[in-house]
Coordinates of C-alpha atoms in Angstrom, one line a residue:
X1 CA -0.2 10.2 18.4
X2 CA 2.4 7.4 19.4
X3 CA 3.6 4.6 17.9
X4 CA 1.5 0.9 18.1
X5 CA 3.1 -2.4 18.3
X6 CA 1.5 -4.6 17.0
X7 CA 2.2 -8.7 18.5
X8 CA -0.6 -11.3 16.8
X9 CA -0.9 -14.1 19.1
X10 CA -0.9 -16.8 17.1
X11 CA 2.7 -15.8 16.5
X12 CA 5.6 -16.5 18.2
X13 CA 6.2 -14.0 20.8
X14 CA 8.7 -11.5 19.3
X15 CA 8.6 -8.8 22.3
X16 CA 10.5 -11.9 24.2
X17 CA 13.7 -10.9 21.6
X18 CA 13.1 -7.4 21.9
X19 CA 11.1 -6.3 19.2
X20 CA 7.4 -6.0 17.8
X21 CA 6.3 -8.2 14.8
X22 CA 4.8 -4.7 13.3
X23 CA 4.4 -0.6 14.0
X24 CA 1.3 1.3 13.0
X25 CA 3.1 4.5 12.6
X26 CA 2.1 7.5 15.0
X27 CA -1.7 5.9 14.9
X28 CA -2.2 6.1 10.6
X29 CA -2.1 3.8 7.9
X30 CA 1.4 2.9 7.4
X31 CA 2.5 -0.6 8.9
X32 CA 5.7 -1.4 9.0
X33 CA 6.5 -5.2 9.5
X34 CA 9.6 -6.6 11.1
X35 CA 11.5 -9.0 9.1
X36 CA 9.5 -12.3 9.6
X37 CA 11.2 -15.8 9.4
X38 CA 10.3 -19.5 8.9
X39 CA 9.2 -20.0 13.0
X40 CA 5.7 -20.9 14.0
X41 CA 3.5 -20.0 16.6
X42 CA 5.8 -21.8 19.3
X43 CA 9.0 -20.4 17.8
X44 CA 9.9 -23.6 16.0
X45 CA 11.9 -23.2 12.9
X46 CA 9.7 -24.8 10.3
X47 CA 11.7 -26.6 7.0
X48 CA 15.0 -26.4 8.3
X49 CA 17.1 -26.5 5.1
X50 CA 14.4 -26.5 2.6
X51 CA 14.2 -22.3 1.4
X52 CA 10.6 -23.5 0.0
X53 CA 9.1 -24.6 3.3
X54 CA 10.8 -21.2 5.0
X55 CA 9.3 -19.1 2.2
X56 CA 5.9 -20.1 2.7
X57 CA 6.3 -20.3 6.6
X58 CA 7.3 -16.7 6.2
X59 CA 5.0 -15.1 3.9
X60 CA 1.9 -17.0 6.2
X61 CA 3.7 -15.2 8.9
X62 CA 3.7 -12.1 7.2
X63 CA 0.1 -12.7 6.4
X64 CA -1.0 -13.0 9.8
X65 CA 0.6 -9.8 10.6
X66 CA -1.4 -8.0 8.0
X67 CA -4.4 -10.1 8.8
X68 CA -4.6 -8.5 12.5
X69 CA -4.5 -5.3 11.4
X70 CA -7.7 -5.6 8.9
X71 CA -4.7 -6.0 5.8
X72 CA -4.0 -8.2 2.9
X73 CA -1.0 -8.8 0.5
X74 CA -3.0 -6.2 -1.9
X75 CA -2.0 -3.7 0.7
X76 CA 1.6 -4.3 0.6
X77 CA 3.7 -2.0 -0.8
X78 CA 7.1 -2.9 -0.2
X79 CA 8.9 -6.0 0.8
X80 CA 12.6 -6.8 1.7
X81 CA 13.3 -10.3 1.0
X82 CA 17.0 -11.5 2.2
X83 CA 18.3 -14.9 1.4
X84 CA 21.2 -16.7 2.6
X85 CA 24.2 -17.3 0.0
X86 CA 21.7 -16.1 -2.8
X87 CA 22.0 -17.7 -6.5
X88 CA 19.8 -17.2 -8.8
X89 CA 18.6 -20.6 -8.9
X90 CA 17.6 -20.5 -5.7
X91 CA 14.3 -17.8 -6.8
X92 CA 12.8 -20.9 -8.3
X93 CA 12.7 -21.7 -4.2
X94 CA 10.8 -18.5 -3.8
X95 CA 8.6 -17.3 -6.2
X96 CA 5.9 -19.9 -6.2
X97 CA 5.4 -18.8 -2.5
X98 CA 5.4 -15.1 -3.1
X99 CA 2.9 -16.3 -6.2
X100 CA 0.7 -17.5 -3.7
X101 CA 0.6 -14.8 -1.0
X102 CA -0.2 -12.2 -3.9
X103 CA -3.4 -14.3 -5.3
X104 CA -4.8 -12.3 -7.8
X105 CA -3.1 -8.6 -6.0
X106 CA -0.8 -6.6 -7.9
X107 CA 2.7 -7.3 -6.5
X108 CA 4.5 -4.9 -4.7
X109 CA 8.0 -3.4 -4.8
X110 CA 10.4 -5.9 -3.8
X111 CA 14.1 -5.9 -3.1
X112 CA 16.1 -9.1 -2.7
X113 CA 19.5 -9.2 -1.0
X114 CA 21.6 -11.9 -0.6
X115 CA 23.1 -12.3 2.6
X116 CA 25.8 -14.2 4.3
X117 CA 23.9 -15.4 7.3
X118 CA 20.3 -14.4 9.3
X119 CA 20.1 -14.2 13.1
X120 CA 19.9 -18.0 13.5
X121 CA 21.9 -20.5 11.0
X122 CA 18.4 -22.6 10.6
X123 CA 16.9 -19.5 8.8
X124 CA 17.0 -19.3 5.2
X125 CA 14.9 -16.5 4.3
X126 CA 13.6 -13.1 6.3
X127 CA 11.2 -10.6 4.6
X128 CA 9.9 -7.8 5.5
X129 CA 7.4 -5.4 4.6
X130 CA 5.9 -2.1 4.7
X131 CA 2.0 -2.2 4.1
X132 CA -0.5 1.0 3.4
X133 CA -4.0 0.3 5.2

């Protein structure tokens, strides 16, 4: 079995930059999903400065991803959450979002990195995620 991109069209088109906004892997259960960040459908960068904003722009991104491939957060069971010049202070930014995506599912392994800069300077926040479905 081969690989499956998966592309939701109500998000912005990522095959235009190269890549696919997730992988079912060789045609199972494991979906891997690219690092998402705070752009909407039309590739506008959504709360520029404001980590909150980016944060929930990203996780609803995420969620979308998930959605079109019959998923939920519950299903998630790692995520890779990189912030730009990360301080602790700034998980007070984050957490209510990721509080939210979860809802009432157990949340899953998470690693955050702090990192000097994203692929554009408006972006805050990327996650990404692996998901079991």
């Amino acid at each position: 079995m081969t690989n499956r991109a998966v592309n939701p069209p109500e998000l912005y088109d990522a095959v235009a930059f190269g890549f696919s906004h997730a992988v079912r892997a060789h045609g199972g259960t494991l979906l891997h999903l690219a690092g998402q960040v705070a752009w909407d459908g039309e590739g506008r960068v959504v709360g520029p400065g404001d980590l909150a904003a980016q944060a929930r722009q990203v996780l609803a991104n995420l969620g979308a991803v998930l959605a079109s491939q019959g998923a939920g957060p519950a299903d998630v069971v790692r995520l890779r959450t990189y912030v730009v010049d990360y301080s602790p202070d700034k998980m007070a930014a984050i957490l209510p979002a990721l509080t939210t995506f979860y809802g009432d599912a157990t949340p899953a392994a998470n690693t955050l990195i702090g990192v000097q800069a994203l692929a554009l300077p408006e972006f805050l926040i990327e996650i990404e995620a692996t998901a079991q479905r």
